[in-house]
XYZ file of C-alpha atoms in Angstrom:
701
model
C -32.693 10.190 17.951
C -28.943 10.206 17.448
C -27.576 11.765 14.262
C -25.724 9.410 11.866
C -21.954 9.838 11.523
C -20.804 12.509 9.085
C -19.192 11.479 5.784
C -17.063 13.768 3.627
C -17.378 12.079 0.259
C -17.942 8.757 -1.454
C -14.729 6.748 -2.094
C -14.242 6.576 -5.849
C -11.593 3.879 -5.440
C -14.228 1.354 -4.331
C -16.703 2.096 -7.130
C -15.870 -1.063 -9.087
C -15.983 -3.255 -5.973
C -19.648 -2.374 -5.336
C -19.541 -3.908 -1.878
C -22.557 -3.840 0.454
C -20.860 -1.145 2.514
C -20.464 1.052 -0.569
C -24.081 0.426 -1.523
C -25.248 1.435 1.939
C -23.119 4.588 1.769
C -24.565 5.441 -1.656
C -28.029 4.988 -0.189
C -27.167 7.497 2.533
C -26.028 10.027 -0.076
C -29.191 9.409 -2.100
C -31.305 10.093 0.974
C -29.337 13.281 1.534
C -29.933 14.346 -2.083
C -33.633 13.679 -1.644
C -33.727 15.785 1.497
C -31.871 18.554 -0.325
C -34.335 18.300 -3.216
C -37.264 18.703 -0.865
C -35.679 21.659 0.857
C -34.673 23.433 -2.378
C -38.057 22.742 -3.944
C -39.775 24.329 -0.998
C -37.427 27.312 -1.234
C -38.182 27.661 -4.927
C -41.929 27.517 -4.322
C -41.711 30.183 -1.663
C -39.609 32.442 -3.904
C -42.121 32.032 -6.730
C -44.916 32.771 -4.339
C -43.070 35.941 -3.347
C -43.054 37.107 -6.944
C -46.664 36.194 -7.661
C -48.342 37.229 -4.443
C -48.134 41.010 -4.556
C -50.955 41.386 -2.090
C -49.552 38.753 0.253
C -45.939 39.927 0.197
C -45.726 40.384 3.923
C -46.922 36.917 4.827
C -44.656 35.316 2.234
C -41.581 37.052 3.655
C -42.499 35.786 7.070
C -42.859 32.218 5.854
C -39.591 32.408 4.010
C -37.796 33.736 7.054
C -39.178 30.869 9.158
C -38.092 28.333 6.578
C -34.538 29.690 6.466
C -34.283 29.469 10.220
C -35.476 25.874 10.080
C -32.389 24.769 8.151
C -30.460 23.996 11.323
C -33.212 21.634 12.469
C -33.215 19.616 9.227
C -31.427 16.288 9.735
C -29.307 15.872 6.613
C -27.766 12.421 6.270
C -24.557 13.935 4.883
C -23.869 17.260 6.542
C -20.322 18.589 6.266
C -21.261 21.986 7.706
C -19.844 21.104 11.117
C -19.144 24.735 12.043
C -22.699 25.841 11.254
C -21.668 28.420 8.657
C -24.631 27.759 6.392
C -27.180 27.631 9.198
C -25.889 30.801 10.856
C -25.755 32.625 7.521
C -29.269 31.558 6.651
C -30.449 32.641 10.083
C -28.997 36.094 9.500
C -30.692 36.228 6.120
C -33.971 35.341 7.804
C -33.639 38.287 10.177
C -33.231 40.708 7.282
C -36.124 39.152 5.384
C -38.360 39.546 8.442
C -37.646 43.267 8.381
C -38.692 43.449 4.746
C -42.173 42.078 5.456
C -43.729 45.577 5.227
C -42.123 46.618 1.926
C -43.827 46.927 -1.395
C -44.154 44.181 -3.932
C -42.562 46.144 -6.806
C -39.364 44.252 -6.019
C -40.971 41.078 -7.427
C -39.303 41.465 -10.815
C -35.864 41.900 -9.292
C -36.418 38.955 -6.987
C -37.525 36.781 -9.897
C -34.205 37.449 -11.654
C -31.994 37.146 -8.580
C -33.627 34.368 -6.565
C -36.120 32.296 -8.528
C -33.928 31.752 -11.559
C -30.869 30.286 -9.716
C -33.124 27.882 -7.849
C -34.871 26.816 -11.044
C -31.528 26.311 -12.731
C -30.258 24.193 -9.824
C -33.367 22.019 -9.826
C -33.518 21.616 -13.611
C -29.794 20.925 -14.055
C -28.190 19.545 -10.914
C -31.059 17.613 -9.338
C -32.555 16.437 -12.622
C -29.162 15.246 -13.820
C -28.728 13.500 -10.472
C -31.971 11.553 -11.012
C -30.931 10.620 -14.550
C -27.518 9.382 -13.432
C -29.125 7.381 -10.614
C -31.339 5.601 -13.146
C -28.385 4.910 -15.468
C -26.296 3.615 -12.563
C -29.076 1.234 -11.558
C -29.483 -0.015 -15.137
C -25.713 -0.531 -15.470
C -25.744 -2.623 -12.300
C -28.545 -4.784 -13.704
C -26.621 -5.258 -16.971
C -23.499 -6.234 -15.062
C -25.380 -8.832 -13.025
C -26.842 -10.267 -16.225
C -23.430 -10.429 -17.947
C -21.727 -12.060 -14.958
C -24.556 -14.586 -14.634
C -24.241 -15.466 -18.291
C -20.478 -15.862 -18.003
C -20.771 -17.983 -14.880
C -23.169 -20.362 -16.614
C -20.671 -21.145 -19.391
C -19.674 -24.784 -19.276
C -16.422 -26.350 -20.271
C -17.949 -28.093 -23.290
C -19.455 -24.884 -24.629
C -17.853 -23.442 -27.786
C -14.885 -21.147 -27.311
C -16.709 -18.439 -29.240
C -19.443 -18.378 -26.607
C -16.818 -18.126 -23.857
C -15.188 -15.172 -25.581
C -18.502 -13.451 -26.190
C -19.573 -13.850 -22.589
C -16.171 -12.655 -21.374
C -16.352 -9.608 -23.652
C -19.886 -8.951 -22.425
C -18.614 -8.959 -18.832
C -15.838 -6.534 -19.826
C -18.200 -4.095 -21.526
C -20.789 -4.283 -18.734
C -18.260 -3.918 -15.930
C -16.513 -1.023 -17.668
C -19.858 0.710 -18.273
C -20.883 0.137 -14.660
C -17.528 1.365 -13.346
C -17.555 4.533 -15.438
C -21.171 5.275 -14.576
C -20.520 4.633 -10.879
C -17.483 6.926 -10.905
C -19.417 9.789 -12.495
C -22.464 9.176 -10.295
C -20.408 9.087 -7.091
C -18.501 12.206 -8.124
C -21.813 13.947 -8.826
C -23.039 13.044 -5.347
C -19.776 14.396 -3.889
C -20.012 17.637 -5.860
C -23.588 18.040 -4.682
C -22.205 18.924 -1.259
C -20.556 21.977 -2.845
C -23.626 22.828 -4.950
C -25.708 22.779 -1.774
C -23.983 25.879 -0.417
C -24.104 27.821 -3.676
C -27.738 26.837 -4.333
C -28.817 28.019 -0.878
C -26.702 31.133 -0.474
C -26.686 32.620 -3.983
C -30.502 33.077 -4.310
C -30.744 34.704 -0.927
C -27.859 37.004 -1.783
C -29.523 38.033 -5.056
C -32.817 38.625 -3.333
C -31.268 40.835 -0.678
C -29.166 42.844 -3.139
C -32.145 43.373 -5.489
C -34.356 44.530 -2.678
C -31.771 46.992 -1.375
C -31.069 48.450 -4.800
C -34.711 48.943 -5.755
C -36.309 50.133 -2.559
C -35.200 53.386 -1.052
C -37.574 52.641 1.695
C -35.171 50.210 3.243
C -32.172 52.512 2.886
C -31.990 53.304 6.564
C -32.176 49.648 7.485
C -29.950 48.009 4.905
C -27.356 50.582 3.881
C -25.210 50.279 6.976
C -21.582 49.098 7.458
C -22.651 45.885 9.122
C -24.773 44.843 6.170
C -22.050 45.850 3.716
C -19.557 43.664 5.496
C -22.023 40.830 5.685
C -22.788 40.989 1.973
C -19.113 41.193 1.143
C -18.333 38.115 3.224
C -21.172 36.164 1.633
C -19.974 37.135 -1.858
C -16.462 35.977 -1.054
C -17.819 32.782 0.481
C -19.929 31.936 -2.560
C -17.035 32.680 -4.904
C -14.706 30.556 -2.813
C -17.200 27.684 -2.807
C -17.522 27.903 -6.585
C -13.744 27.896 -7.002
C -13.466 24.898 -4.680
C -16.187 23.166 -6.640
C -14.372 23.822 -9.923
C -11.085 22.585 -8.504
C -12.758 19.530 -6.989
C -14.362 18.772 -10.343
C -11.008 18.977 -12.146
C -9.276 16.807 -9.535
C -12.135 14.323 -9.701
C -11.847 14.045 -13.470
C -8.106 13.421 -13.188
C -8.721 10.813 -10.518
C -11.366 9.152 -12.681
C -8.968 8.979 -15.637
C -6.244 7.527 -13.418
C -8.576 4.934 -11.903
C -9.891 3.908 -15.326
C -6.341 3.576 -16.664
C -5.254 1.397 -13.743
C -8.433 -0.689 -13.848
C -8.257 -1.867 -17.456
C -7.096 -5.332 -16.444
C -9.830 -5.629 -13.788
C -12.624 -5.197 -16.341
C -12.054 -8.694 -17.693
C -13.450 -11.681 -15.903
C -10.526 -13.624 -17.375
C -7.709 -11.618 -19.025
C -7.166 -12.385 -22.732
C -4.058 -14.365 -23.710
C -2.363 -11.306 -25.238
C -2.417 -9.450 -21.895
C 0.158 -10.436 -19.258
C -1.695 -11.592 -16.150
C -0.446 -10.756 -12.675
C 0.610 -13.667 -10.430
C -1.502 -14.349 -7.326
C -0.496 -12.594 -4.106
C 0.774 -15.300 -1.752
C 1.038 -13.159 1.388
C -2.620 -12.255 1.960
C -4.329 -13.079 5.239
C -7.629 -11.361 4.436
C -9.609 -10.999 1.234
C -13.059 -9.971 0.049
C -14.954 -10.066 -3.223
C -17.846 -11.612 -5.091
C -17.929 -15.405 -5.515
C -20.537 -17.905 -6.654
C -21.552 -20.072 -3.686
C -23.127 -23.494 -4.281
C -26.361 -24.131 -2.381
C -27.508 -27.734 -1.927
C -31.063 -28.867 -1.302
C -31.779 -32.274 0.264
C -28.250 -33.382 -0.589
C -29.092 -33.871 -4.294
C -30.212 -30.672 -5.994
C -27.945 -27.669 -6.052
C -27.935 -24.066 -7.255
C -25.391 -21.261 -7.425
C -25.864 -17.915 -5.709
C -23.615 -14.881 -6.157
C -22.500 -13.529 -2.768
C -20.004 -11.017 -1.435
C -17.549 -13.246 0.453
C -15.072 -11.923 3.013
C -12.906 -13.167 5.876
C -13.430 -11.780 9.371
C -12.302 -13.148 12.715
C -11.059 -16.411 11.218
C -14.446 -17.101 9.605
C -15.467 -17.194 5.959
C -18.546 -14.964 5.702
C -20.983 -14.250 2.865
C -23.469 -11.456 2.161
C -26.283 -12.050 -0.300
C -27.792 -9.293 -2.400
C -30.191 -7.114 -0.447
C -28.745 -7.922 2.984
C -26.653 -5.608 5.137
C -24.924 -8.181 7.363
C -23.089 -11.374 6.524
C -23.752 -14.980 7.456
C -21.221 -17.670 8.339
C -20.187 -19.947 5.475
C -17.486 -21.979 7.241
C -15.146 -21.607 10.196
C -11.438 -21.638 9.313
C -9.408 -23.863 11.643
C -6.285 -26.013 11.616
C -8.120 -28.955 10.023
C -9.017 -26.922 6.948
C -8.393 -28.409 3.472
C -8.552 -26.401 0.237
C -8.455 -27.921 -3.239
C -9.553 -27.218 -6.790
C -12.514 -29.159 -8.199
C -14.752 -29.409 -11.258
C -18.184 -29.285 -9.644
C -21.101 -28.964 -12.115
C -18.603 -28.765 -14.986
C -17.762 -25.179 -14.033
C -14.393 -23.492 -14.289
C -12.355 -21.849 -11.531
C -14.139 -23.822 -8.777
C -12.515 -24.690 -5.448
C -13.756 -26.382 -2.297
C -13.107 -25.538 1.361
C -13.468 -28.591 3.612
C -13.279 -28.828 7.407
C -14.095 -31.571 9.845
C -17.639 -30.176 10.206
C -18.781 -29.012 6.767
C -17.650 -28.085 3.259
C -18.285 -25.096 0.977
C -17.934 -25.011 -2.816
C -17.052 -21.642 -4.359
C -16.439 -20.358 -7.887
C -14.182 -17.453 -8.862
C -14.000 -15.605 -12.165
C -10.472 -16.733 -13.116
C -7.560 -18.866 -11.987
C -5.742 -15.987 -10.312
C -8.727 -15.130 -8.087
C -9.200 -18.794 -7.234
C -5.500 -19.207 -6.323
C -5.505 -16.053 -4.164
C -8.556 -17.255 -2.235
C -6.965 -20.668 -1.685
C -3.667 -19.103 -0.579
C -5.424 -16.683 1.779
C -7.382 -19.466 3.474
C -4.198 -21.516 3.709
C -2.320 -18.650 5.347
C -4.989 -18.451 8.050
C -5.001 -22.202 8.649
C -1.232 -22.428 9.213
C -1.251 -25.766 11.025
C -3.722 -27.526 8.718
C -3.664 -29.105 5.265
C -3.532 -27.094 2.073
C -4.478 -29.416 -0.784
C -5.748 -32.992 -0.795
C -3.646 -34.282 -3.689
C -0.750 -32.613 -5.470
C -1.880 -34.121 -8.765
C -5.233 -32.344 -8.688
C -3.854 -28.953 -7.660
C -3.165 -26.418 -10.424
C 0.439 -25.798 -11.411
C 0.090 -22.058 -10.900
C -0.820 -22.614 -7.249
C 2.284 -24.682 -6.426
C 4.568 -22.333 -8.330
C 3.324 -19.366 -6.279
C 3.692 -21.196 -2.937
C 7.163 -22.488 -3.829
C 8.374 -19.060 -4.837
C 6.932 -17.566 -1.646
C 8.776 -19.969 0.685
C 11.941 -19.738 -1.429
C 11.941 -15.961 -1.037
C 11.433 -16.327 2.729
C 14.379 -18.749 2.964
C 16.736 -16.470 1.014
C 15.580 -13.465 3.057
C 16.388 -15.451 6.227
C 19.871 -16.315 4.956
C 20.551 -12.695 4.083
C 19.259 -11.453 7.460
C 21.463 -13.959 9.384
C 24.582 -13.074 7.392
C 25.250 -16.755 6.707
C 24.932 -16.528 2.949
C 28.143 -17.244 1.023
C 30.120 -14.341 -0.299
C 29.063 -13.242 -3.737
C 31.609 -12.906 -6.518
C 32.801 -9.424 -7.343
C 32.255 -7.739 -10.656
C 35.848 -8.248 -11.661
C 35.652 -11.971 -10.960
C 32.462 -12.305 -12.927
C 33.870 -10.434 -15.890
C 37.026 -12.511 -15.822
C 35.130 -15.770 -15.819
C 32.978 -14.569 -18.676
C 35.937 -13.488 -20.739
C 37.664 -16.824 -20.170
C 34.738 -18.676 -21.763
C 33.578 -16.578 -24.732
C 31.668 -19.438 -26.297
C 29.356 -19.794 -23.309
C 28.766 -16.050 -23.115
C 27.994 -15.797 -26.772
C 25.460 -18.593 -26.629
C 23.561 -17.346 -23.536
C 20.910 -14.652 -24.162
C 21.396 -11.236 -22.509
C 19.508 -10.708 -19.273
C 17.103 -7.802 -18.825
C 17.521 -5.450 -15.888
C 14.136 -6.370 -14.336
C 12.576 -9.804 -14.996
C 9.070 -9.429 -16.448
C 7.663 -12.159 -14.168
C 9.465 -11.112 -10.972
C 7.139 -11.423 -7.940
C 6.449 -8.349 -5.815
C 6.452 -8.614 -2.013
C 4.315 -5.968 -0.272
C 5.287 -6.812 3.323
C 8.382 -7.825 5.264
C 8.672 -10.900 7.470
C 6.695 -10.507 10.672
C 9.627 -11.030 13.027
C 13.194 -12.326 13.130
C 11.893 -15.459 14.890
C 9.877 -16.325 11.787
C 13.017 -15.914 9.717
C 15.003 -18.219 11.993
C 12.316 -20.926 11.947
C 13.235 -21.954 8.391
C 15.126 -25.250 9.059
C 17.539 -23.884 11.681
C 18.729 -25.894 14.647
C 18.937 -24.640 18.204
C 22.646 -23.752 18.080
C 22.193 -21.512 15.073
C 19.222 -19.846 16.778
C 21.343 -19.034 19.792
C 24.065 -17.582 17.592
C 21.574 -15.429 15.697
C 20.120 -14.012 18.930
C 23.631 -12.899 19.883
C 24.113 -11.301 16.451
C 20.739 -9.573 16.749
C 21.660 -8.028 20.095
C 24.920 -6.849 18.560
C 23.089 -5.195 15.660
C 20.741 -3.446 18.075
C 23.705 -2.118 20.074
C 25.450 -0.926 16.911
C 22.357 0.881 15.665
C 21.834 2.949 18.838
C 24.265 5.683 17.728
C 23.416 5.485 14.034
C 21.271 7.636 11.782
C 17.577 6.816 12.265
C 14.847 7.640 9.751
C 11.101 6.947 9.744
C 10.028 5.137 6.578
C 7.136 3.037 5.252
C 7.879 -0.131 3.325
C 6.169 -0.218 -0.090
C 7.561 -3.435 -1.588
C 10.534 -5.293 -3.051
C 11.288 -7.384 -6.115
C 14.239 -9.167 -7.660
C 16.444 -7.529 -10.309
C 19.325 -8.738 -12.465
C 21.696 -5.767 -12.054
C 23.314 -4.106 -9.061
C 23.133 -0.433 -10.055
C 21.217 2.126 -12.068
C 18.793 4.889 -11.094
C 16.542 3.929 -14.000
C 16.231 0.412 -12.583
C 15.269 1.752 -9.132
C 12.695 4.166 -10.622
C 11.166 1.389 -12.744
C 10.873 -0.874 -9.686
C 9.147 1.993 -7.830
C 6.690 2.413 -10.703
C 5.849 -1.309 -10.828
C 5.353 -1.576 -7.063
C 3.078 1.478 -6.876
C 1.066 0.251 -9.892
C 0.732 -3.225 -8.349
C -0.466 -1.707 -5.052
C -3.124 0.251 -6.938
C -4.266 -2.846 -8.853
C -4.428 -4.993 -5.697
C -6.021 -2.178 -3.627
C -3.130 -2.407 -1.151
C -2.905 1.066 0.397
C -1.923 0.316 4.016
C 1.766 0.448 5.004
C 3.678 -0.188 8.216
C 5.830 2.492 9.823
C 9.436 1.332 10.316
C 12.690 2.715 11.729
C 15.602 2.697 9.287
C 18.919 2.662 11.184
C 22.162 3.179 9.264
C 25.499 2.416 10.951
C 29.011 1.662 9.723
C 28.278 -2.069 9.588
C 24.545 -2.660 9.146
C 21.382 -1.283 7.608
C 18.580 -2.280 10.002
C 14.799 -2.056 9.577
C 12.879 -2.363 12.835
C 9.316 -1.865 14.017
C 8.656 1.717 15.107
C 6.647 0.706 18.183
C 8.327 -2.474 19.469
C 11.799 -1.908 17.916
C 11.726 -5.524 16.707
C 14.082 -6.115 13.807
C 12.133 -6.845 10.628
C 15.088 -6.938 8.217
C 18.800 -6.243 8.271
C 21.514 -5.996 5.641
C 25.272 -5.907 5.930
C 26.448 -2.559 4.620
C 28.893 -4.245 2.245
C 25.946 -5.992 0.522
C 24.158 -2.692 -0.278
C 25.299 -2.117 -3.858
C 23.337 0.980 -4.915
C 20.847 3.535 -3.574
C 18.881 6.371 -5.168
C 15.738 8.487 -4.874
C 12.994 8.965 -7.437
C 13.729 11.599 -10.045
C 10.419 13.417 -9.434
C 9.283 12.390 -5.932
C 12.206 12.649 -3.497
C 10.206 10.979 -0.717
C 10.558 7.652 -2.566
C 13.919 5.983 -1.915
C 15.189 2.559 -2.931
C 18.345 0.498 -2.657
C 19.663 -2.668 -4.324
C 21.001 -5.438 -2.066
C 23.394 -8.141 -3.240
C 22.276 -11.634 -2.199
C 23.600 -15.163 -2.807
C 22.044 -18.598 -3.105
C 21.689 -20.472 0.158
C 23.551 -23.543 -1.197
C 26.752 -21.552 -1.728
C 26.580 -21.612 -5.539
C 28.389 -18.843 -7.408
C 25.193 -17.211 -8.607
C 24.634 -13.651 -7.407
C 21.076 -12.321 -7.014
C 19.924 -8.788 -6.375
C 16.791 -7.397 -4.742
C 15.508 -3.835 -4.859
C 13.680 -2.519 -1.759
C 11.462 0.587 -2.033
C 10.375 2.846 0.851
C 8.516 6.096 1.375
C 10.279 8.471 3.760
C 8.566 10.965 6.056
C 11.220 13.496 5.136
C 13.440 13.739 2.084
C 14.910 10.535 0.687
C 18.055 12.488 -0.168
C 18.939 12.541 3.546
C 18.807 8.728 3.629
C 21.073 8.496 0.565
C 23.480 10.979 2.142
C 23.582 8.955 5.369
C 24.298 5.784 3.376
C 27.153 7.547 1.583
C 28.642 8.792 4.860
C 28.348 5.338 6.438
C 29.987 3.698 3.409
C 32.868 6.178 3.522
C 33.356 5.602 7.269
C 33.375 1.828 6.746
C 35.926 2.219 3.953
C 38.158 4.371 6.150
C 38.021 1.737 8.912
C 38.969 -0.970 6.444
C 41.925 1.061 5.137
C 43.101 1.766 8.684
C 42.864 -1.923 9.608
C 44.890 -2.990 6.582
C 47.498 -0.300 7.327
C 47.937 -1.583 10.900
C 48.313 -5.168 9.680
C 50.937 -4.138 7.152
C 52.853 -2.156 9.791
C 52.804 -5.114 12.200
C 54.189 -7.444 9.531
C 56.994 -5.002 8.784
C 57.931 -4.746 12.484
C 57.909 -8.533 12.832
C 60.195 -8.939 9.819
C 62.593 -6.279 11.126
C 62.746 -7.987 14.534
C 63.561 -11.353 12.955
C 66.302 -9.808 10.821
C 67.888 -8.204 13.890
C 67.773 -11.472 15.834
C 69.336 -13.355 12.933
C 72.311 -10.963 12.947
C 73.218 -11.737 16.580
C 76.663 -13.570 16.771
C 75.703 -16.086 19.505
C 72.711 -17.626 17.703
C 73.271 -20.065 14.839
C 69.640 -20.103 13.624
C 66.921 -17.574 14.400
C 64.254 -18.967 16.708
C 60.918 -19.743 15.087
C 58.036 -17.340 15.437
C 54.569 -18.275 16.692
C 51.648 -18.409 14.260
C 50.270 -15.026 15.357
C 53.678 -13.328 14.974
C 53.816 -12.055 18.567
C 56.162 -14.560 20.326
C 59.520 -16.304 19.712
C 59.730 -20.040 20.422
C 62.927 -20.761 22.468
C 64.581 -24.094 23.208
C 62.876 -24.225 26.581
C 59.512 -24.487 24.843
C 60.496 -27.667 23.001
C 59.992 -30.171 25.814
C 59.956 -33.295 23.668
C 62.989 -32.547 21.494
C 66.459 -33.693 22.809
C 68.942 -31.007 23.619
C 72.156 -30.817 21.564
C 75.281 -31.224 23.728
C 77.127 -27.950 24.063
C 80.330 -27.317 22.133
C 83.366 -26.947 24.342
C 84.691 -23.701 23.044
C 81.633 -21.679 22.265
C 78.888 -22.988 24.524
C 81.114 -23.109 27.538
C 81.727 -19.428 27.178
C 78.030 -18.857 27.023
C 77.531 -20.803 30.239
C 80.214 -18.785 32.031
C 78.462 -15.563 31.007
C 75.535 -15.343 33.415
C 72.177 -14.415 31.934
C 70.762 -11.293 33.594
C 67.250 -12.646 33.394
C 68.214 -15.937 35.070
C 70.340 -14.223 37.623
C 67.422 -12.115 38.693
C 65.246 -15.210 39.065
C 63.101 -14.509 36.017
C 61.835 -17.041 33.513
C 63.503 -16.902 30.070
C 60.158 -17.576 28.396
C 58.562 -14.607 30.071
C 61.522 -12.444 29.038
C 61.134 -13.617 25.464
């Protein structure tokens, strides 16, 4: 029989989710605790028998030694002793105990204090508390199911007081269940540390007591090998206890942090005085509990709470008590999703395909909208809603903002956005119209309802597909190749994109740090912990973000549009920069976006590279303007010298680029002026060296 895979600890982050996978994992840990209880109970019985059976001391030592050796054959469901430290240590203990089989039973009192008492304390405290917490966790789960069922049965025509009471009942039950689950899971995790101390400490006390009391075993036990062995075991037990204490403190801090971040998730529907988060419009997979409508004979119907998830393009559901899911509906291009009011219930939506339909109920509007958006994202070529009039306003606002952000990101990536006004221009226009400025309210640095994007566009081709014709596509491919060539010799850093959001200002370290805090908090609330590894290339012209594996450009910014960059004041691995963007219609309305990344190294190196690149770009610009000014001065000096020549009445005109003089031979359509007898005749008699040599006057000019 193959051993099950080893698990380190239960994930506390998924305690509130209570998914079937988490339940199965908790069952594995419970089985492991039961096996540990049986083993420790047997050890305690044998130690007590050793104290009581003075006449049978020899046989008891033999049994105990056999039991210690049998530890390596016990199949623990959760066994993190991969190196066999515990089993090998117990085996060595068993060898010493076998040698003590002929000793007297006077050591019973010492053994009772050093071996029986720690085992009794472990059973009465750790294992008994584990059973109590298991019962409380089960009762909290039953209360939560009852509260959610009561809330789900609330109808629209029910009094508002009943809705509030049921919602508050869900909050209290879910919070109680979450807290109990966190403490119960942490207790199961800490049991893996208590296992070592509970098994090693009694044996250590028994061996030390026997050596100290019996001089008979002096020749056998008082040797350097045993001294070293006892010393190592003492250090090991102390180290395990210190690790257990540290793990307990870290677990308590993690529990406090999770409870603080999960306050909003305790409500089935957030109260009006708490700002609700907008639905995430970029999801392609989602899981959670929903009420699924079951129909019987096409007339009668009932609602069943299931754990619904998306896998392989299919909408799956797992009922309570089952380990695997069943197919609810297959998501294809003909999929339609719309809100409905089935059975006078709230937050209900329907998924319809050409083959069947499924009616689902969420706990609030945000969950319903996220499920509808996720299914829509999978069915890209199909319908989204049946009728715009029946769809909720929050749904269309989220979709519109999502595609608007993609369009502006595409304009910024292509470099076709109109130039944004400078700060001086903006301040001048504001000062010229003081009445308008005085009447408009001041803008905050970060909008309170600004959406957060957790992922970049999948590829530049998706960016170019937003209403671009074929000629613009061809031009953008040329620009992309140019950016790739420019970034070959640039500074390259490995980063992970955390998110971005719009801001109203173009500078400020406090603004960047606040954006970092909001993005990290939003990731924790949404349980978004996965990030993509990207290559950040910084050159004198562009800031390019490309895929680390395929080197496909995910996002690019012109260096002149990067207005500000900074690292976090406490965590220097977090780095962010503010990019200046403009509206796609060319309106004089500047917008700014703050992008946040996590660097493998120090974010200060990225900021330094940006500063060096900005300085190099500025030096190139100054050099270019200096050359243009010098060329204009040389052109003006040449024209002045030509004008001072005595044989030319008017200086010849200069071409538009300032590099050539237009002579009379170039004016084919204009009539020539007849030469003057005195002056022009002399010019004719003076042969031109260029003409005499057979050269063209235009080429000479």
